[in-house]
PDB file of C-alpha atoms in Angstrom:
ATOM      1  CA  MET A   1       2.328  15.401 -20.383  1.00  0.00           C
ATOM      2  CA  GLU A   2       2.545  18.243 -17.927  1.00  0.00           C
ATOM      3  CA  GLN A   3       3.000  21.760 -19.332  1.00  0.00           C
ATOM      4  CA  ALA A   4       6.411  22.100 -17.642  1.00  0.00           C
ATOM      5  CA  GLU A   5       7.574  18.853 -19.307  1.00  0.00           C
ATOM      6  CA  LYS A   6       6.254  20.014 -22.656  1.00  0.00           C
ATOM      7  CA  LEU A   7       8.189  23.263 -22.323  1.00  0.00           C
ATOM      8  CA  GLU A   8      11.376  21.367 -21.400  1.00  0.00           C
ATOM      9  CA  VAL A   9      11.077  19.000 -24.369  1.00  0.00           C
ATOM     10  CA  TRP A  10      10.156  21.834 -26.711  1.00  0.00           C
ATOM     11  CA  GLN A  11      13.169  23.849 -25.494  1.00  0.00           C
ATOM     12  CA  LYS A  12      15.508  20.918 -26.099  1.00  0.00           C
ATOM     13  CA  LEU A  13      14.094  20.510 -29.620  1.00  0.00           C
ATOM     14  CA  GLN A  14      14.535  24.252 -30.239  1.00  0.00           C
ATOM     15  CA  ASP A  15      18.069  24.215 -28.808  1.00  0.00           C
ATOM     16  CA  GLY A  16      18.949  21.413 -31.209  1.00  0.00           C
ATOM     17  CA  ARG A  17      17.514  23.299 -34.138  1.00  0.00           C
ATOM     18  CA  ASP A  18      19.412  26.444 -33.108  1.00  0.00           C
ATOM     19  CA  ALA A  19      22.696  24.537 -32.708  1.00  0.00           C
ATOM     20  CA  LEU A  20      22.248  23.065 -36.194  1.00  0.00           C
ATOM     21  CA  SER A  21      21.601  26.486 -37.696  1.00  0.00           C
ATOM     22  CA  GLU A  22      24.686  27.864 -35.983  1.00  0.00           C
ATOM     23  CA  VAL A  23      27.006  25.113 -37.165  1.00  0.00           C
ATOM     24  CA  LEU A  24      25.707  25.330 -40.760  1.00  0.00           C
ATOM     25  CA  ARG A  25      25.946  29.137 -40.932  1.00  0.00           C
ATOM     26  CA  GLY A  26      28.191  30.063 -43.866  1.00  0.00           C
ATOM     27  CA  VAL A  27      28.412  26.535 -45.332  1.00  0.00           C
ATOM     28  CA  ASP A  28      27.856  26.660 -49.080  1.00  0.00           C
ATOM     29  CA  ASP A  29      26.620  23.811 -51.303  1.00  0.00           C
ATOM     30  CA  VAL A  30      30.119  22.972 -52.563  1.00  0.00           C
ATOM     31  CA  GLU A  31      31.439  22.566 -49.050  1.00  0.00           C
ATOM     32  CA  ALA A  32      28.266  20.753 -47.946  1.00  0.00           C
ATOM     33  CA  SER A  33      28.698  18.166 -50.755  1.00  0.00           C
ATOM     34  CA  ARG A  34      32.381  17.474 -50.035  1.00  0.00           C
ATOM     35  CA  ARG A  35      33.046  14.119 -48.407  1.00  0.00           C
ATOM     36  CA  PRO A  36      35.807  13.865 -45.853  1.00  0.00           C
ATOM     37  CA  GLY A  37      38.904  11.891 -46.835  1.00  0.00           C
ATOM     38  CA  SER A  38      38.081   9.276 -44.229  1.00  0.00           C
ATOM     39  CA  GLY A  39      35.148   8.079 -46.325  1.00  0.00           C
ATOM     40  CA  GLY A  40      32.517   9.507 -44.026  1.00  0.00           C
ATOM     41  CA  TRP A  41      29.386  11.359 -45.054  1.00  0.00           C
ATOM     42  CA  SER A  42      29.315  14.861 -46.398  1.00  0.00           C
ATOM     43  CA  ILE A  43      27.540  17.627 -44.498  1.00  0.00           C
ATOM     44  CA  LEU A  44      24.630  17.301 -46.958  1.00  0.00           C
ATOM     45  CA  GLU A  45      24.483  13.551 -46.353  1.00  0.00           C
ATOM     46  CA  CYS A  46      24.583  14.073 -42.575  1.00  0.00           C
ATOM     47  CA  GLU A  47      21.690  16.517 -42.873  1.00  0.00           C
ATOM     48  CA  GLU A  48      19.727  14.013 -44.956  1.00  0.00           C
ATOM     49  CA  HIS A  49      20.354  11.368 -42.287  1.00  0.00           C
ATOM     50  CA  MET A  50      19.030  13.779 -39.673  1.00  0.00           C
ATOM     51  CA  VAL A  51      15.894  14.413 -41.764  1.00  0.00           C
ATOM     52  CA  GLU A  52      15.254  10.684 -42.123  1.00  0.00           C
ATOM     53  CA  SER A  53      15.887  10.083 -38.426  1.00  0.00           C
ATOM     54  CA  GLU A  54      13.471  12.857 -37.460  1.00  0.00           C
ATOM     55  CA  ARG A  55      10.829  11.547 -39.865  1.00  0.00           C
ATOM     56  CA  TYR A  56      11.211   8.043 -38.426  1.00  0.00           C
ATOM     57  CA  LEU A  57      10.879   9.420 -34.894  1.00  0.00           C
ATOM     58  CA  LEU A  58       7.636  11.032 -35.871  1.00  0.00           C
ATOM     59  CA  THR A  59       6.244   7.788 -37.317  1.00  0.00           C
ATOM     60  CA  ARG A  60       7.117   6.001 -34.073  1.00  0.00           C
ATOM     61  CA  LEU A  61       5.412   8.694 -31.978  1.00  0.00           C
ATOM     62  CA  HIS A  62       2.251   8.372 -34.083  1.00  0.00           C
ATOM     63  CA  ALA A  63       2.342   4.552 -33.942  1.00  0.00           C
ATOM     64  CA  ALA A  64       2.937   4.274 -30.185  1.00  0.00           C
ATOM     65  CA  GLU A  65       0.523   2.265 -28.097  1.00  0.00           C
ATOM     66  CA  HIS A  66      -0.501   3.261 -24.616  1.00  0.00           C
ATOM     67  CA  ALA A  67       0.385   1.057 -21.654  1.00  0.00           C
ATOM     68  CA  ASP A  68      -1.258   1.079 -18.237  1.00  0.00           C
ATOM     69  CA  GLN A  69       1.984   1.794 -16.417  1.00  0.00           C
ATOM     70  CA  PRO A  70       4.821   4.133 -17.313  1.00  0.00           C
ATOM     71  CA  PHE A  71       7.974   2.608 -18.745  1.00  0.00           C
ATOM     72  CA  GLU A  72      10.737   4.660 -17.267  1.00  0.00           C
ATOM     73  CA  LYS A  73      14.375   3.809 -17.397  1.00  0.00           C
ATOM     74  CA  SER A  74      15.967   7.147 -16.532  1.00  0.00           C
ATOM     75  CA  ARG A  75      19.467   5.660 -16.145  1.00  0.00           C
ATOM     76  CA  ARG A  76      19.131   4.003 -19.530  1.00  0.00           C
ATOM     77  CA  GLU A  77      17.856   7.237 -21.098  1.00  0.00           C
ATOM     78  CA  GLY A  78      20.778   9.153 -19.590  1.00  0.00           C
ATOM     79  CA  LYS A  79      23.261   6.644 -20.966  1.00  0.00           C
ATOM     80  CA  ILE A  80      21.702   6.806 -24.438  1.00  0.00           C
ATOM     81  CA  ALA A  81      21.846  10.609 -24.374  1.00  0.00           C
ATOM     82  CA  MET A  82      25.485  10.546 -23.302  1.00  0.00           C
ATOM     83  CA  LEU A  83      26.479   8.025 -26.002  1.00  0.00           C
ATOM     84  CA  ALA A  84      24.617   9.960 -28.691  1.00  0.00           C
ATOM     85  CA  ALA A  85      26.494  13.147 -27.811  1.00  0.00           C
ATOM     86  CA  ASP A  86      29.890  11.372 -27.903  1.00  0.00           C
ATOM     87  CA  ARG A  87      30.978  11.322 -31.517  1.00  0.00           C
ATOM     88  CA  SER A  88      34.411   9.772 -30.734  1.00  0.00           C
ATOM     89  CA  ARG A  89      32.943   6.277 -31.155  1.00  0.00           C
ATOM     90  CA  ARG A  90      31.523   5.432 -34.546  1.00  0.00           C
ATOM     91  CA  ILE A  91      28.011   3.978 -34.476  1.00  0.00           C
ATOM     92  CA  GLU A  92      26.759   2.653 -37.818  1.00  0.00           C
ATOM     93  CA  ALA A  93      23.322   3.920 -38.782  1.00  0.00           C
ATOM     94  CA  PRO A  94      20.719   1.407 -39.976  1.00  0.00           C
ATOM     95  CA  GLU A  95      20.681   1.056 -43.750  1.00  0.00           C
ATOM     96  CA  GLN A  96      17.285   2.765 -44.101  1.00  0.00           C
ATOM     97  CA  ALA A  97      18.757   5.877 -42.421  1.00  0.00           C
ATOM     98  CA  HIS A  98      21.709   6.089 -44.818  1.00  0.00           C
ATOM     99  CA  PRO A  99      21.587   9.073 -47.173  1.00  0.00           C
ATOM    100  CA  LYS A 100      20.365   8.404 -50.688  1.00  0.00           C
ATOM    101  CA  GLY A 101      20.890  11.799 -52.299  1.00  0.00           C
ATOM    102  CA  GLN A 102      17.347  13.071 -52.032  1.00  0.00           C
ATOM    103  CA  PHE A 103      18.381  16.734 -51.582  1.00  0.00           C
ATOM    104  CA  ALA A 104      20.223  18.774 -54.203  1.00  0.00           C
ATOM    105  CA  THR A 105      21.162  21.606 -51.852  1.00  0.00           C
ATOM    106  CA  LEU A 106      21.843  22.094 -48.202  1.00  0.00           C
ATOM    107  CA  SER A 107      19.069  24.696 -47.917  1.00  0.00           C
ATOM    108  CA  GLU A 108      16.595  22.131 -49.283  1.00  0.00           C
ATOM    109  CA  ALA A 109      17.724  19.572 -46.705  1.00  0.00           C
ATOM    110  CA  VAL A 110      17.578  22.102 -43.883  1.00  0.00           C
ATOM    111  CA  ALA A 111      14.039  23.105 -44.926  1.00  0.00           C
ATOM    112  CA  ALA A 112      12.986  19.449 -44.859  1.00  0.00           C
ATOM    113  CA  PHE A 113      14.492  19.060 -41.397  1.00  0.00           C
ATOM    114  CA  ASP A 114      12.807  22.222 -40.134  1.00  0.00           C
ATOM    115  CA  ALA A 115       9.423  21.082 -41.501  1.00  0.00           C
ATOM    116  CA  THR A 116       9.706  17.718 -39.772  1.00  0.00           C
ATOM    117  CA  ARG A 117      11.010  19.231 -36.531  1.00  0.00           C
ATOM    118  CA  THR A 118       7.984  21.549 -36.552  1.00  0.00           C
ATOM    119  CA  GLU A 119       5.731  18.448 -36.793  1.00  0.00           C
ATOM    120  CA  VAL A 120       7.564  16.866 -33.815  1.00  0.00           C
ATOM    121  CA  GLU A 121       7.129  20.080 -31.839  1.00  0.00           C
ATOM    122  CA  ARG A 122       3.421  20.081 -32.715  1.00  0.00           C
ATOM    123  CA  TRP A 123       3.180  16.457 -31.493  1.00  0.00           C
ATOM    124  CA  VAL A 124       4.745  17.508 -28.177  1.00  0.00           C
ATOM    125  CA  GLU A 125       2.343  20.442 -27.833  1.00  0.00           C
ATOM    126  CA  ASN A 126      -0.674  18.141 -28.461  1.00  0.00           C
ATOM    127  CA  CYS A 127       0.560  15.186 -26.390  1.00  0.00           C
ATOM    128  CA  LYS A 128      -2.053  14.079 -23.905  1.00  0.00           C
ATOM    129  CA  GLY A 129      -1.160  11.847 -20.998  1.00  0.00           C
ATOM    130  CA  ASP A 130       2.218  10.512 -19.920  1.00  0.00           C
ATOM    131  CA  PRO A 131       4.596   9.797 -22.792  1.00  0.00           C
ATOM    132  CA  ARG A 132       6.390   7.263 -20.568  1.00  0.00           C
ATOM    133  CA  CYS A 133       3.224   5.140 -21.014  1.00  0.00           C
ATOM    134  CA  MET A 134       3.723   5.092 -24.752  1.00  0.00           C
ATOM    135  CA  LEU A 135       5.361   1.985 -26.204  1.00  0.00           C
ATOM    136  CA  THR A 136       6.810   1.651 -29.697  1.00  0.00           C
ATOM    137  CA  ASP A 137       9.529  -0.202 -31.496  1.00  0.00           C
ATOM    138  CA  HIS A 138      12.805   1.329 -32.653  1.00  0.00           C
TER     139      HIS A 138
END
């Protein structure tokens, strides 16, 4: 991966971490544990889901196999990014990514997310070659 690409990916990862910190600023553990009346997940459960998703991402990066040719579907990637940012349409998470109550406090969950995000950033920094040549399952 070229240095400019690494910086772009790293910046997006950092921007996401900063946005999360901003939105959670001032949220206490009582508020974080409260479930919405609609039956959705609490803030703490959402954070746990993010931790598990990030951990899974990291396992897929480590398990990826290298192909001879890049697999690039930029239109598909753009559509996925757009759909992921649109929270008006509910998308059910896979069962293994559902929260299971592994964190007692929001600060504990945030620390776990930060630790995993740091590992993802380290993977980006150490990535050799073209990541579009890396194939993995989802």
